[in-house]
Coordinates of N, CA and C in Angstrom, one line a residue:
M80 N -6.2 -8.2 -21.0 CA -5.3 -7.1 -20.7 C -4.9 -7.1 -19.3
P81 N -3.6 -7.1 -18.9 CA -3.2 -7.2 -17.5 C -3.8 -6.0 -16.7
E82 N -4.1 -6.3 -15.4 CA -4.5 -5.3 -14.5 C -3.3 -4.4 -14.1
Q83 N -3.6 -3.1 -13.8 CA -2.6 -2.2 -13.4 C -2.2 -2.6 -11.9
R84 N -1.0 -2.5 -11.6 CA -0.5 -2.8 -10.2 C -0.8 -1.6 -9.3
G85 N -2.1 -1.3 -9.1 CA -2.4 -0.2 -8.2 C -2.7 1.1 -8.9
G86 N -1.9 1.5 -9.9 CA -2.1 2.7 -10.5 C -1.5 3.9 -9.7
A87 N -1.6 5.1 -10.2 CA -1.0 6.2 -9.5 C -1.7 6.5 -8.2
G88 N -0.9 6.4 -7.1 CA -1.5 6.7 -5.8 C -2.3 5.6 -5.2
G89 N -2.4 4.4 -5.8 CA -3.2 3.4 -5.4 C -2.5 2.2 -4.8
V90 N -3.1 1.5 -3.9 CA -2.5 0.3 -3.2 C -3.5 -0.8 -3.3
W91 N -3.1 -2.0 -3.7 CA -3.9 -3.1 -3.7 C -3.8 -3.8 -2.3
L92 N -4.8 -3.8 -1.5 CA -4.9 -4.6 -0.3 C -5.5 -6.0 -0.6
H93 N -5.0 -7.0 0.0 CA -5.6 -8.3 -0.3 C -5.6 -9.2 1.0
G94 N -6.5 -10.2 0.9 CA -6.8 -11.0 2.1 C -8.1 -10.5 2.8
L95 N -8.8 -11.5 3.3 CA -10.2 -11.1 3.8 C -10.1 -10.2 5.0
H96 N -9.2 -10.4 5.9 CA -9.1 -9.5 7.1 C -8.7 -8.1 6.7
A97 N -7.7 -7.9 5.9 CA -7.3 -6.6 5.4 C -8.3 -5.9 4.6
V98 N -9.0 -6.6 3.7 CA -10.0 -6.0 2.9 C -11.3 -5.6 3.7
A99 N -11.7 -6.5 4.6 CA -12.9 -6.2 5.5 C -12.6 -5.0 6.3
A100 N -11.4 -4.9 6.9 CA -11.1 -3.8 7.8 C -11.1 -2.5 7.0
A101 N -10.6 -2.5 5.8 CA -10.5 -1.3 5.0 C -11.9 -0.9 4.5
L102 N -12.8 -1.8 4.2 CA -14.1 -1.5 3.8 C -14.9 -0.9 5.0
A103 N -14.6 -1.2 6.2 CA -15.2 -0.7 7.4 C -14.6 0.6 7.9
N104 N -13.5 1.0 7.3 CA -12.8 2.2 7.8 C -13.3 3.4 6.9
P105 N -14.0 4.4 7.6 CA -14.6 5.5 6.8 C -13.4 6.4 6.3
A106 N -12.2 6.3 6.9 CA -11.1 7.2 6.4 C -10.5 6.7 5.1
R107 N -10.8 5.5 4.7 CA -10.3 4.9 3.5 C -11.1 5.4 2.3
R108 N -10.3 5.8 1.2 CA -10.9 6.1 0.0 C -10.7 4.9 -0.9
L109 N -11.9 4.4 -1.4 CA -11.9 3.1 -2.1 C -12.0 3.3 -3.6
K110 N -11.3 2.5 -4.4 CA -11.3 2.6 -5.8 C -12.0 1.4 -6.5
R111 N -11.5 0.2 -6.2 CA -12.1 -1.0 -6.8 C -12.1 -2.1 -5.8
L112 N -13.1 -3.0 -5.9 CA -13.1 -4.2 -5.1 C -13.3 -5.4 -6.0
L113 N -12.4 -6.3 -6.0 CA -12.5 -7.5 -6.8 C -12.6 -8.7 -5.9
V114 N -13.6 -9.5 -6.1 CA -13.9 -10.7 -5.2 C -14.3 -11.9 -6.0
T115 N -14.0 -13.0 -5.5 CA -14.6 -14.3 -6.0 C -16.0 -14.4 -5.3
E116 N -16.8 -15.3 -5.8 CA -18.1 -15.5 -5.3 C -18.0 -15.9 -3.8
E117 N -17.1 -16.8 -3.5 CA -17.0 -17.2 -2.1 C -16.5 -16.1 -1.2
A118 N -15.5 -15.3 -1.6 CA -15.0 -14.2 -0.8 C -16.1 -13.1 -0.6
E119 N -16.9 -12.9 -1.6 CA -18.0 -11.9 -1.5 C -19.0 -12.3 -0.5
A120 N -19.3 -13.6 -0.4 CA -20.2 -14.1 0.6 C -19.6 -14.0 2.0
T121 N -18.3 -14.2 2.1 CA -17.7 -14.1 3.4 C -17.7 -12.7 3.9
L122 N -17.3 -11.7 3.0 CA -17.3 -10.3 3.4 C -18.7 -9.8 3.7
A123 N -19.7 -10.3 3.0 CA -21.1 -9.9 3.3 C -21.5 -10.3 4.7
A124 N -21.1 -11.5 5.1 CA -21.4 -12.0 6.4 C -20.7 -11.2 7.5
R125 N -19.5 -10.7 7.2 CA -18.7 -10.0 8.2 C -19.2 -8.5 8.3
L126 N -19.7 -8.0 7.2 CA -20.0 -6.6 7.2 C -21.5 -6.4 6.8
P127 N -22.5 -6.9 7.5 CA -23.9 -6.8 7.1 C -24.5 -5.5 7.6
R128 N -25.5 -5.0 6.9 CA -26.4 -3.9 7.4 C -27.6 -4.5 8.0
A129 N -28.4 -3.7 8.6 CA -29.6 -4.2 9.2 C -30.6 -4.9 8.3
D130 N -30.6 -4.4 7.0 CA -31.4 -5.0 6.0 C -30.8 -6.2 5.4
G131 N -29.6 -6.6 5.8 CA -29.0 -7.8 5.3 C -28.1 -7.6 4.1
S132 N -28.0 -6.4 3.6 CA -27.2 -6.1 2.4 C -25.8 -5.7 2.9
P133 N -24.8 -5.9 2.0 CA -23.4 -5.5 2.4 C -23.4 -4.0 2.7
S134 N -22.6 -3.6 3.7 CA -22.4 -2.2 4.1 C -21.2 -1.6 3.5
W135 N -21.0 -1.9 2.2 CA -19.8 -1.4 1.5 C -20.1 -0.1 0.8
R136 N -19.1 0.7 0.6 CA -19.2 2.0 -0.1 C -18.8 1.9 -1.5
I137 N -18.6 0.7 -2.0 CA -18.2 0.5 -3.4 C -18.8 -0.8 -3.9
A138 N -19.1 -0.8 -5.2 CA -19.7 -2.0 -5.8 C -18.7 -3.1 -6.1
P139 N -18.8 -4.3 -5.6 CA -17.8 -5.4 -5.9 C -17.9 -5.8 -7.4
E140 N -16.7 -6.2 -7.9 CA -16.6 -6.7 -9.2 C -16.2 -8.2 -9.0
R141 N -17.0 -9.1 -9.7 CA -16.7 -10.5 -9.5 C -15.6 -10.9 -10.4
A142 N -14.7 -11.7 -9.9 CA -13.5 -12.1 -10.6 C -13.1 -13.6 -10.2
D143 N -12.5 -14.3 -11.2 CA -12.0 -15.6 -10.8 C -10.6 -15.5 -10.3
R144 N -10.2 -16.6 -9.6 CA -8.9 -16.6 -8.9 C -7.7 -16.3 -9.8
Q145 N -7.8 -16.7 -11.1 CA -6.6 -16.5 -12.0 C -6.4 -15.0 -12.2
R146 N -7.5 -14.3 -12.2 CA -7.3 -12.8 -12.5 C -6.5 -12.1 -11.5
F147 N -6.5 -12.6 -10.2 CA -5.7 -11.9 -9.2 C -4.2 -11.9 -9.4
G148 N -3.8 -13.0 -10.1 CA -2.4 -13.1 -10.4 C -1.9 -12.1 -11.4
T149 N -2.8 -11.3 -12.1 CA -2.4 -10.3 -13.0 C -2.0 -9.0 -12.4
F150 N -2.4 -8.8 -11.1 CA -2.0 -7.5 -10.5 C -1.5 -7.6 -9.1
L151 N -1.4 -8.9 -8.5 CA -0.9 -9.1 -7.2 C 0.4 -9.9 -7.4
P152 N 1.4 -9.8 -6.5 CA 2.6 -10.7 -6.5 C 2.2 -12.1 -6.4
E153 N 3.0 -13.0 -7.0 CA 2.7 -14.4 -7.1 C 2.5 -15.1 -5.8
D154 N 3.2 -14.6 -4.7 CA 3.1 -15.3 -3.4 C 2.0 -14.7 -2.6
S155 N 1.1 -13.8 -3.1 CA 0.1 -13.2 -2.3 C -1.0 -14.2 -1.9
V156 N -1.3 -14.2 -0.7 CA -2.4 -15.1 -0.1 C -3.7 -14.2 -0.1
H157 N -4.4 -14.1 -1.2 CA -5.4 -13.1 -1.3 C -6.8 -13.5 -0.9
Q158 N -7.0 -14.8 -0.8 CA -8.2 -15.4 -0.3 C -9.4 -15.0 -1.2
G159 N -9.2 -14.6 -2.4 CA -10.2 -14.2 -3.3 C -10.8 -12.8 -3.1
A160 N -10.0 -11.9 -2.4 CA -10.5 -10.6 -2.2 C -9.3 -9.6 -2.4
A161 N -9.5 -8.5 -3.2 CA -8.5 -7.5 -3.4 C -9.2 -6.2 -3.5
L162 N -8.7 -5.2 -2.8 CA -9.3 -3.9 -2.8 C -8.3 -2.8 -3.1
L163 N -8.6 -2.0 -4.1 CA -7.7 -0.9 -4.5 C -8.1 0.3 -3.8
V164 N -7.1 0.9 -3.0 CA -7.4 2.0 -2.1 C -6.3 3.1 -2.3
E165 N -6.6 4.3 -1.8 CA -5.6 5.3 -1.7 C -4.9 5.1 -0.3
P166 N -3.6 5.4 -0.2 CA -3.0 5.3 1.1 C -3.7 6.1 2.1
L167 N -3.6 5.7 3.4 CA -4.2 6.5 4.5 C -3.5 7.8 4.6
P168 N -4.2 8.9 5.0 CA -3.5 10.1 5.2 C -2.6 10.0 6.4
N169 N -1.5 10.7 6.4 CA -0.6 10.7 7.5 C -1.1 11.7 8.6
L170 N -1.2 11.2 9.8 CA -1.6 12.0 11.0 C -0.4 12.7 11.6
T171 N -0.7 13.8 12.2 CA 0.3 14.5 13.0 C 0.4 13.8 14.3
L172 N 1.5 13.9 15.0 CA 1.8 13.2 16.2 C 0.8 13.6 17.3
D173 N 0.4 14.8 17.4 CA -0.5 15.3 18.5 C -1.9 14.7 18.2
R174 N -2.3 14.6 17.0 CA -3.6 14.0 16.7 C -3.6 12.5 17.0
A175 N -2.5 11.8 16.7 CA -2.4 10.4 17.0 C -2.5 10.1 18.5
L176 N -1.9 11.0 19.3 CA -1.8 10.8 20.7 C -3.2 10.9 21.3
E177 N -4.1 11.5 20.6 CA -5.5 11.6 21.1 C -6.3 10.4 20.8
H178 N -5.7 9.4 20.1 CA -6.5 8.2 19.7 C -6.8 7.3 20.9
G179 N -5.9 7.4 21.9 CA -6.2 6.6 23.1 C -5.2 6.9 24.2
E180 N -5.2 6.2 25.3 CA -4.3 6.4 26.4 C -3.2 5.4 26.5
G181 N -3.1 4.5 25.5 CA -2.1 3.4 25.6 C -0.8 3.9 25.2
P182 N 0.2 3.0 25.3 CA 1.6 3.3 24.9 C 1.7 3.6 23.4
V183 N 2.8 4.3 23.1 CA 3.1 4.6 21.7 C 4.3 3.8 21.3
L184 N 4.3 3.2 20.1 CA 5.4 2.5 19.6 C 6.2 3.4 18.7
V185 N 7.5 3.4 18.8 CA 8.4 4.1 17.9 C 9.4 3.2 17.3
L186 N 9.5 3.1 15.9 CA 10.4 2.2 15.2 C 11.5 3.0 14.6
D187 N 12.7 2.6 14.9 CA 13.9 3.2 14.4 C 14.6 2.3 13.3
Q188 N 14.3 2.6 12.1 CA 14.8 2.0 10.9 C 14.4 0.5 10.8
V189 N 13.2 0.2 11.2 CA 12.6 -1.2 11.0 C 12.0 -1.1 9.6
T190 N 12.5 -1.9 8.6 CA 12.2 -1.7 7.2 C 11.4 -2.9 6.6
D191 N 11.3 -4.0 7.3 CA 10.6 -5.1 6.7 C 9.1 -4.9 6.9
P192 N 8.3 -4.8 5.7 CA 6.9 -4.5 5.8 C 6.1 -5.6 6.6
R193 N 6.6 -6.9 6.5 CA 5.8 -7.9 7.3 C 6.1 -7.8 8.8
N194 N 7.3 -7.4 9.2 CA 7.5 -7.1 10.6 C 6.7 -5.9 11.1
I195 N 6.6 -4.9 10.3 CA 5.8 -3.7 10.7 C 4.3 -4.1 10.8
G196 N 3.8 -4.9 9.8 CA 2.5 -5.4 9.9 C 2.2 -6.2 11.1
A197 N 3.1 -7.1 11.5 CA 3.0 -7.9 12.7 C 3.0 -7.0 13.9
I198 N 3.8 -6.0 13.9 CA 3.9 -5.0 15.1 C 2.6 -4.3 15.2
L199 N 2.0 -3.9 14.1 CA 0.7 -3.2 14.1 C -0.4 -4.1 14.7
R200 N -0.3 -5.4 14.3 CA -1.3 -6.3 14.8 C -1.2 -6.4 16.4
S201 N 0.0 -6.5 16.9 CA 0.2 -6.5 18.4 C -0.2 -5.2 19.0
A202 N 0.1 -4.1 18.3 CA -0.3 -2.8 18.8 C -1.8 -2.7 19.0
A203 N -2.6 -3.2 18.0 CA -4.0 -3.2 18.1 C -4.5 -4.2 19.2
A204 N -3.8 -5.3 19.4 CA -4.3 -6.3 20.3 C -4.1 -5.8 21.8
F205 N -3.0 -5.0 22.0 CA -2.7 -4.6 23.4 C -2.9 -3.1 23.6
G206 N -3.7 -2.5 22.8 CA -4.1 -1.1 23.0 C -3.2 0.0 22.9
A207 N -2.1 -0.2 22.0 CA -1.2 0.9 21.7 C -2.0 2.0 21.0
S208 N -1.7 3.2 21.2 CA -2.5 4.3 20.6 C -1.9 4.8 19.3
A209 N -0.6 4.5 19.0 CA -0.1 4.9 17.7 C 1.2 4.2 17.4
L210 N 1.6 4.3 16.2 CA 2.9 3.7 15.7 C 3.6 4.9 15.0
V211 N 4.9 5.2 15.4 CA 5.6 6.3 14.8 C 6.9 5.7 14.1
M212 N 7.1 6.2 12.8 CA 8.2 5.7 12.1 C 8.8 6.9 11.3
Q213 N 10.1 6.9 11.1 CA 10.8 7.9 10.3 C 10.5 7.6 8.8
D214 N 9.9 8.5 8.1 CA 9.4 8.2 6.8 C 10.5 7.7 5.8
R215 N 11.7 8.3 6.0 CA 12.9 8.0 5.1 C 13.4 6.6 5.3
H216 N 13.2 6.0 6.5 CA 13.7 4.7 6.8 C 12.6 3.7 7.1
A217 N 11.5 3.8 6.4 CA 10.4 2.9 6.7 C 9.7 2.6 5.3
P218 N 9.1 1.4 5.1 CA 8.5 1.1 3.9 C 7.2 1.8 3.7
P219 N 6.8 2.0 2.5 CA 5.4 2.6 2.2 C 4.3 1.6 2.6
E220 N 3.1 2.1 2.6 CA 2.0 1.2 2.8 C 1.9 0.3 1.6
T221 N 1.8 -1.0 1.9 CA 1.7 -2.0 0.8 C 0.7 -3.1 1.2
G222 N 0.4 -3.9 0.2 CA -0.5 -5.0 0.4 C 0.1 -6.0 1.4
A223 N 1.4 -6.2 1.3 CA 2.0 -7.2 2.2 C 2.0 -6.7 3.6
L224 N 2.2 -5.4 3.8 CA 2.2 -4.8 5.2 C 0.8 -5.0 5.7
A225 N -0.2 -4.6 4.9 CA -1.6 -4.7 5.4 C -2.0 -6.1 5.7
R226 N -1.6 -7.0 4.8 CA -1.9 -8.4 5.0 C -1.3 -8.9 6.4
A227 N -0.1 -8.6 6.7 CA 0.5 -9.0 7.9 C -0.1 -8.4 9.1
A228 N -0.7 -7.1 8.9 CA -1.3 -6.4 10.0 C -2.7 -7.0 10.3
S229 N -3.3 -7.8 9.4 CA -4.5 -8.5 9.6 C -5.6 -7.5 10.0
G230 N -5.7 -6.4 9.4 CA -6.8 -5.4 9.7 C -6.3 -4.3 10.6
A231 N -5.2 -4.4 11.3 CA -4.7 -3.5 12.3 C -4.3 -2.2 11.7
L232 N -3.9 -2.2 10.4 CA -3.5 -0.9 9.7 C -4.6 0.1 9.7
E233 N -5.9 -0.4 9.8 CA -7.0 0.5 9.7 C -7.4 0.9 11.2
V234 N -6.8 0.4 12.2 CA -7.2 0.6 13.6 C -6.1 1.5 14.3
V235 N -4.9 1.2 14.1 CA -3.8 1.9 14.8 C -3.2 3.0 13.9
P236 N -3.3 4.3 14.4 CA -2.8 5.4 13.6 C -1.3 5.2 13.4
V237 N -0.8 5.4 12.2 CA 0.6 5.4 11.8 C 1.0 6.8 11.5
V238 N 2.1 7.3 12.2 CA 2.6 8.6 12.0 C 4.0 8.5 11.4
R239 N 4.2 9.1 10.2 CA 5.5 9.1 9.6 C 6.1 10.5 9.8
V240 N 7.3 10.5 10.3 CA 7.9 11.8 10.7 C 9.2 12.0 9.9
V241 N 9.6 13.2 9.7 CA 10.9 13.5 9.0 C 12.0 13.3 10.0
N242 N 11.9 13.7 11.2 CA 13.0 13.6 12.2 C 12.6 12.8 13.4
L243 N 13.2 11.7 13.6 CA 12.7 10.8 14.7 C 13.1 11.4 16.1
S244 N 14.3 12.0 16.2 CA 14.7 12.6 17.5 C 13.7 13.8 17.9
R245 N 13.3 14.5 16.9 CA 12.4 15.6 17.2 C 11.0 15.0 17.6
A246 N 10.6 13.9 17.0 CA 9.4 13.3 17.4 C 9.5 12.8 18.9
L247 N 10.6 12.2 19.3 CA 10.8 11.8 20.7 C 10.7 13.0 21.6
D248 N 11.3 14.1 21.2 CA 11.1 15.3 22.0 C 9.7 15.7 22.2
E249 N 8.9 15.6 21.1 CA 7.5 16.0 21.2 C 6.7 15.0 22.1
L250 N 7.1 13.7 22.1 CA 6.5 12.8 23.0 C 6.8 13.1 24.5
K251 N 8.0 13.5 24.7 CA 8.4 13.9 26.1 C 7.6 15.1 26.5
K252 N 7.5 16.1 25.7 CA 6.7 17.3 26.0 C 5.2 17.0 26.3
A253 N 4.8 15.9 25.6 CA 3.4 15.5 25.8 C 3.2 14.7 27.1
G254 N 4.3 14.4 27.8 CA 4.2 13.8 29.1 C 4.6 12.3 29.1
L255 N 5.0 11.8 27.9 CA 5.4 10.3 27.9 C 6.8 10.1 28.3
W256 N 7.1 9.0 28.9 CA 8.4 8.5 29.3 C 9.0 7.7 28.2
V257 N 10.0 8.1 27.5 CA 10.6 7.4 26.3 C 11.5 6.3 26.8
V258 N 11.1 5.1 26.5 CA 11.9 3.9 26.9 C 12.5 3.2 25.7
G259 N 13.8 3.1 25.5 CA 14.4 2.3 24.4 C 14.6 0.9 24.8
L260 N 14.2 0.0 24.0 CA 14.3 -1.5 24.3 C 15.7 -1.9 23.8
D261 N 16.5 -2.4 24.8 CA 17.9 -2.7 24.5 C 18.3 -3.9 25.3
G262 N 18.8 -5.0 24.6 CA 19.1 -6.2 25.3 C 20.2 -6.1 26.3
A263 N 21.0 -5.1 26.3 CA 22.1 -4.9 27.2 C 21.8 -3.9 28.4
A264 N 20.5 -3.5 28.4 CA 20.2 -2.5 29.5 C 20.3 -3.1 30.9
P265 N 20.5 -2.3 31.9 CA 20.7 -2.9 33.2 C 19.4 -3.2 33.9
V266 N 18.3 -2.7 33.5 CA 17.0 -3.0 34.1 C 16.0 -3.6 33.1
T267 N 15.1 -4.4 33.6 CA 14.0 -4.9 32.8 C 12.9 -3.9 32.5
L268 N 12.1 -4.2 31.5 CA 11.0 -3.3 31.2 C 10.0 -3.2 32.4
A269 N 9.8 -4.4 33.0 CA 8.9 -4.4 34.2 C 9.4 -3.6 35.3
Q270 N 10.7 -3.6 35.6 CA 11.3 -2.8 36.6 C 11.2 -1.3 36.3
T271 N 11.4 -0.9 35.0 CA 11.2 0.4 34.6 C 9.8 0.9 34.8
Q272 N 8.8 0.1 34.4 CA 7.4 0.5 34.5 C 7.0 0.6 36.0
A273 N 7.5 -0.2 36.8 CA 7.1 -0.2 38.2 C 7.5 1.1 38.9
G274 N 8.5 1.8 38.3 CA 8.9 3.1 38.9 C 8.3 4.3 38.3
L275 N 7.3 4.1 37.3 CA 6.8 5.2 36.6 C 5.5 5.7 37.1
G276 N 4.9 5.0 38.1 CA 3.6 5.4 38.7 C 2.5 5.6 37.7
G277 N 2.4 4.7 36.7 CA 1.3 4.8 35.8 C 1.5 5.8 34.6
R278 N 2.7 6.4 34.6 CA 3.0 7.3 33.5 C 3.0 6.6 32.1
R279 N 2.5 7.3 31.1 CA 2.4 6.7 29.8 C 3.8 6.6 29.2
V280 N 3.9 5.5 28.4 CA 5.2 5.1 27.8 C 5.3 5.2 26.3
A281 N 6.4 5.7 25.8 CA 6.7 5.6 24.4 C 7.8 4.6 24.3
L282 N 7.6 3.5 23.6 CA 8.5 2.4 23.5 C 9.2 2.4 22.2
V283 N 10.6 2.5 22.2 CA 11.4 2.6 21.0 C 12.0 1.3 20.7
L284 N 11.9 0.8 19.5 CA 12.5 -0.5 19.0 C 13.3 -0.2 17.8
G285 N 14.6 -0.7 17.9 CA 15.5 -0.5 16.7 C 15.4 -1.7 15.8
A286 N 16.1 -1.5 14.7 CA 16.2 -2.6 13.7 C 16.9 -3.8 14.2
E287 N 16.6 -5.0 13.6 CA 17.3 -6.2 14.0 C 18.7 -6.1 13.6
G288 N 19.6 -6.6 14.5 CA 21.1 -6.5 14.2 C 21.7 -5.2 14.7
D289 N 21.3 -4.1 14.1 CA 22.0 -2.8 14.5 C 21.3 -2.2 15.7
G290 N 20.0 -2.5 16.0 CA 19.3 -1.9 17.1 C 19.1 -0.4 16.8
M291 N 18.9 0.3 17.9 CA 18.7 1.8 17.8 C 19.9 2.5 17.3
R292 N 19.8 3.6 16.6 CA 20.9 4.4 16.2 C 21.4 5.2 17.5
R293 N 22.6 5.7 17.5 CA 23.2 6.3 18.6 C 22.3 7.5 19.1
L294 N 21.9 8.4 18.1 CA 21.2 9.6 18.5 C 19.8 9.2 19.1
T295 N 19.2 8.2 18.5 CA 17.9 7.7 19.0 C 18.1 7.2 20.5
R296 N 19.1 6.4 20.7 CA 19.4 5.9 22.0 C 19.6 7.0 23.0
E297 N 20.4 8.1 22.6 CA 20.7 9.2 23.5 C 19.4 10.0 23.8
N298 N 18.4 9.9 23.0 CA 17.2 10.7 23.2 C 16.2 10.0 24.0
C299 N 16.5 8.7 24.4 CA 15.5 8.0 25.3 C 15.7 8.5 26.7
D300 N 14.7 8.5 27.5 CA 14.8 8.8 28.9 C 15.4 7.6 29.7
E301 N 15.2 6.4 29.2 CA 15.7 5.2 29.9 C 15.8 4.1 28.9
L302 N 16.8 3.1 29.2 CA 16.9 1.9 28.4 C 16.5 0.7 29.2
S303 N 15.7 -0.2 28.6 CA 15.2 -1.4 29.4 C 15.4 -2.6 28.5
R304 N 15.3 -3.8 29.1 CA 15.5 -5.0 28.4 C 14.3 -5.9 28.7
L305 N 14.2 -6.9 27.8 CA 13.2 -8.0 28.1 C 14.1 -9.2 28.7
P306 N 13.6 -9.8 29.8 CA 14.4 -10.9 30.4 C 14.3 -12.2 29.6
I307 N 15.2 -12.4 28.6 CA 15.1 -13.6 27.8 C 16.3 -14.5 28.2
A308 N 16.3 -15.8 27.8 CA 17.3 -16.7 28.2 C 18.7 -16.3 27.6
A309 N 19.7 -16.5 28.4 CA 21.1 -16.1 28.0 C 21.5 -16.7 26.7
E310 N 21.0 -17.9 26.4 CA 21.4 -18.5 25.1 C 20.9 -17.8 23.9
M311 N 19.9 -16.9 24.0 CA 19.4 -16.2 22.9 C 19.8 -14.7 23.0
E312 N 20.4 -14.3 21.9 CA 20.9 -12.9 21.9 C 19.8 -11.9 21.9
S313 N 18.8 -12.2 21.1 CA 17.7 -11.2 20.9 C 16.5 -11.9 20.3
L314 N 15.4 -11.1 20.3 CA 14.1 -11.6 19.6 C 14.0 -10.8 18.3
N315 N 13.2 -11.5 17.4 CA 12.7 -10.7 16.2 C 12.0 -9.5 16.7
V316 N 12.1 -8.4 16.0 CA 11.6 -7.1 16.4 C 10.1 -7.2 16.6
S317 N 9.4 -7.9 15.8 CA 7.9 -8.0 16.0 C 7.6 -8.8 17.2
A318 N 8.4 -9.8 17.5 CA 8.1 -10.6 18.7 C 8.5 -9.8 19.9
A319 N 9.5 -9.0 19.8 CA 9.9 -8.2 21.0 C 8.8 -7.1 21.3
A320 N 8.2 -6.6 20.2 CA 7.2 -5.6 20.4 C 6.0 -6.2 21.1
A321 N 5.6 -7.5 20.7 CA 4.5 -8.1 21.3 C 4.7 -8.4 22.7
V322 N 5.9 -8.9 23.1 CA 6.2 -9.2 24.5 C 6.2 -8.0 25.3
A323 N 6.8 -6.9 24.8 CA 7.0 -5.7 25.5 C 5.6 -5.0 25.8
L324 N 4.7 -5.1 24.7 CA 3.4 -4.5 24.9 C 2.6 -5.3 25.9
Y325 N 2.7 -6.6 25.9 CA 2.1 -7.4 26.9 C 2.6 -7.1 28.3
E326 N 3.9 -6.9 28.4 CA 4.4 -6.6 29.7 C 3.9 -5.2 30.2
L327 N 3.8 -4.3 29.3 CA 3.3 -3.0 29.7 C 1.8 -3.0 30.2
V328 N 1.0 -3.8 29.4 CA -0.4 -4.0 29.8 C -0.6 -4.7 31.1
R329 N 0.2 -5.8 31.3 CA 0.2 -6.6 32.5 C 0.6 -5.7 33.7
G330 N 1.6 -4.8 33.5 CA 2.0 -4.0 34.6 C 1.0 -3.0 35.0
E331 N 0.1 -2.5 34.1 CA -0.9 -1.6 34.4 C -2.0 -2.2 35.3
H332 N -2.1 -3.6 35.3 CA -3.1 -4.2 36.0 C -2.6 -5.0 37.3
R333 N -1.3 -4.7 37.6 CA -0.7 -5.3 38.8 C -1.3 -4.6 40.0

């Protein structure tokens, strides 16, 4: 009998990094864990307890690799591990800001789940404290997104808001300087940061092609660009996020 594709309110996460991170996240509500013998051994090595037993909150079910094809997309790189979970609860913006002192990423109509996953991975790597998206123009939490995030979905708070402009106003009231990334901006991100005196930044990235919407652009405190070669019009949004976050972190240590 075919497996259900997640069931009501459930999401199948797959891949060793995504599954291990979710198992280690106490905020995750776990439903089922399917693993091959090899994957179970790998997860046990990554998440051991002092007594040597797995530190999981759910009993694993042993499965062969063919079974995963009954409930995951054909192109899923599952590595023999799949975990059925409930989506993470949506945090309020003020709670997410308490997660750390790093920059906040704001996405304006970025819809590709793999791009968002890659952005989350960079956000975790460079100490971003939260990722903000407009709920109506962003994909839901999926296995593909979590797989691309390589565990970062469990680390970086994701805030889904109804009104992005209102969220930008809230970030300003919290003391952040809202910087929109725009290839045609007159100053570079490094030049912008040099004049902020260590002030915390909310970095806004628009969708590939269209960029930021007009209202989003007008709600930014400043527009900045990344200094790329003139032969290239722009970067992929996930690549731009990684470079921009690196620039912000590097600027803090100058």
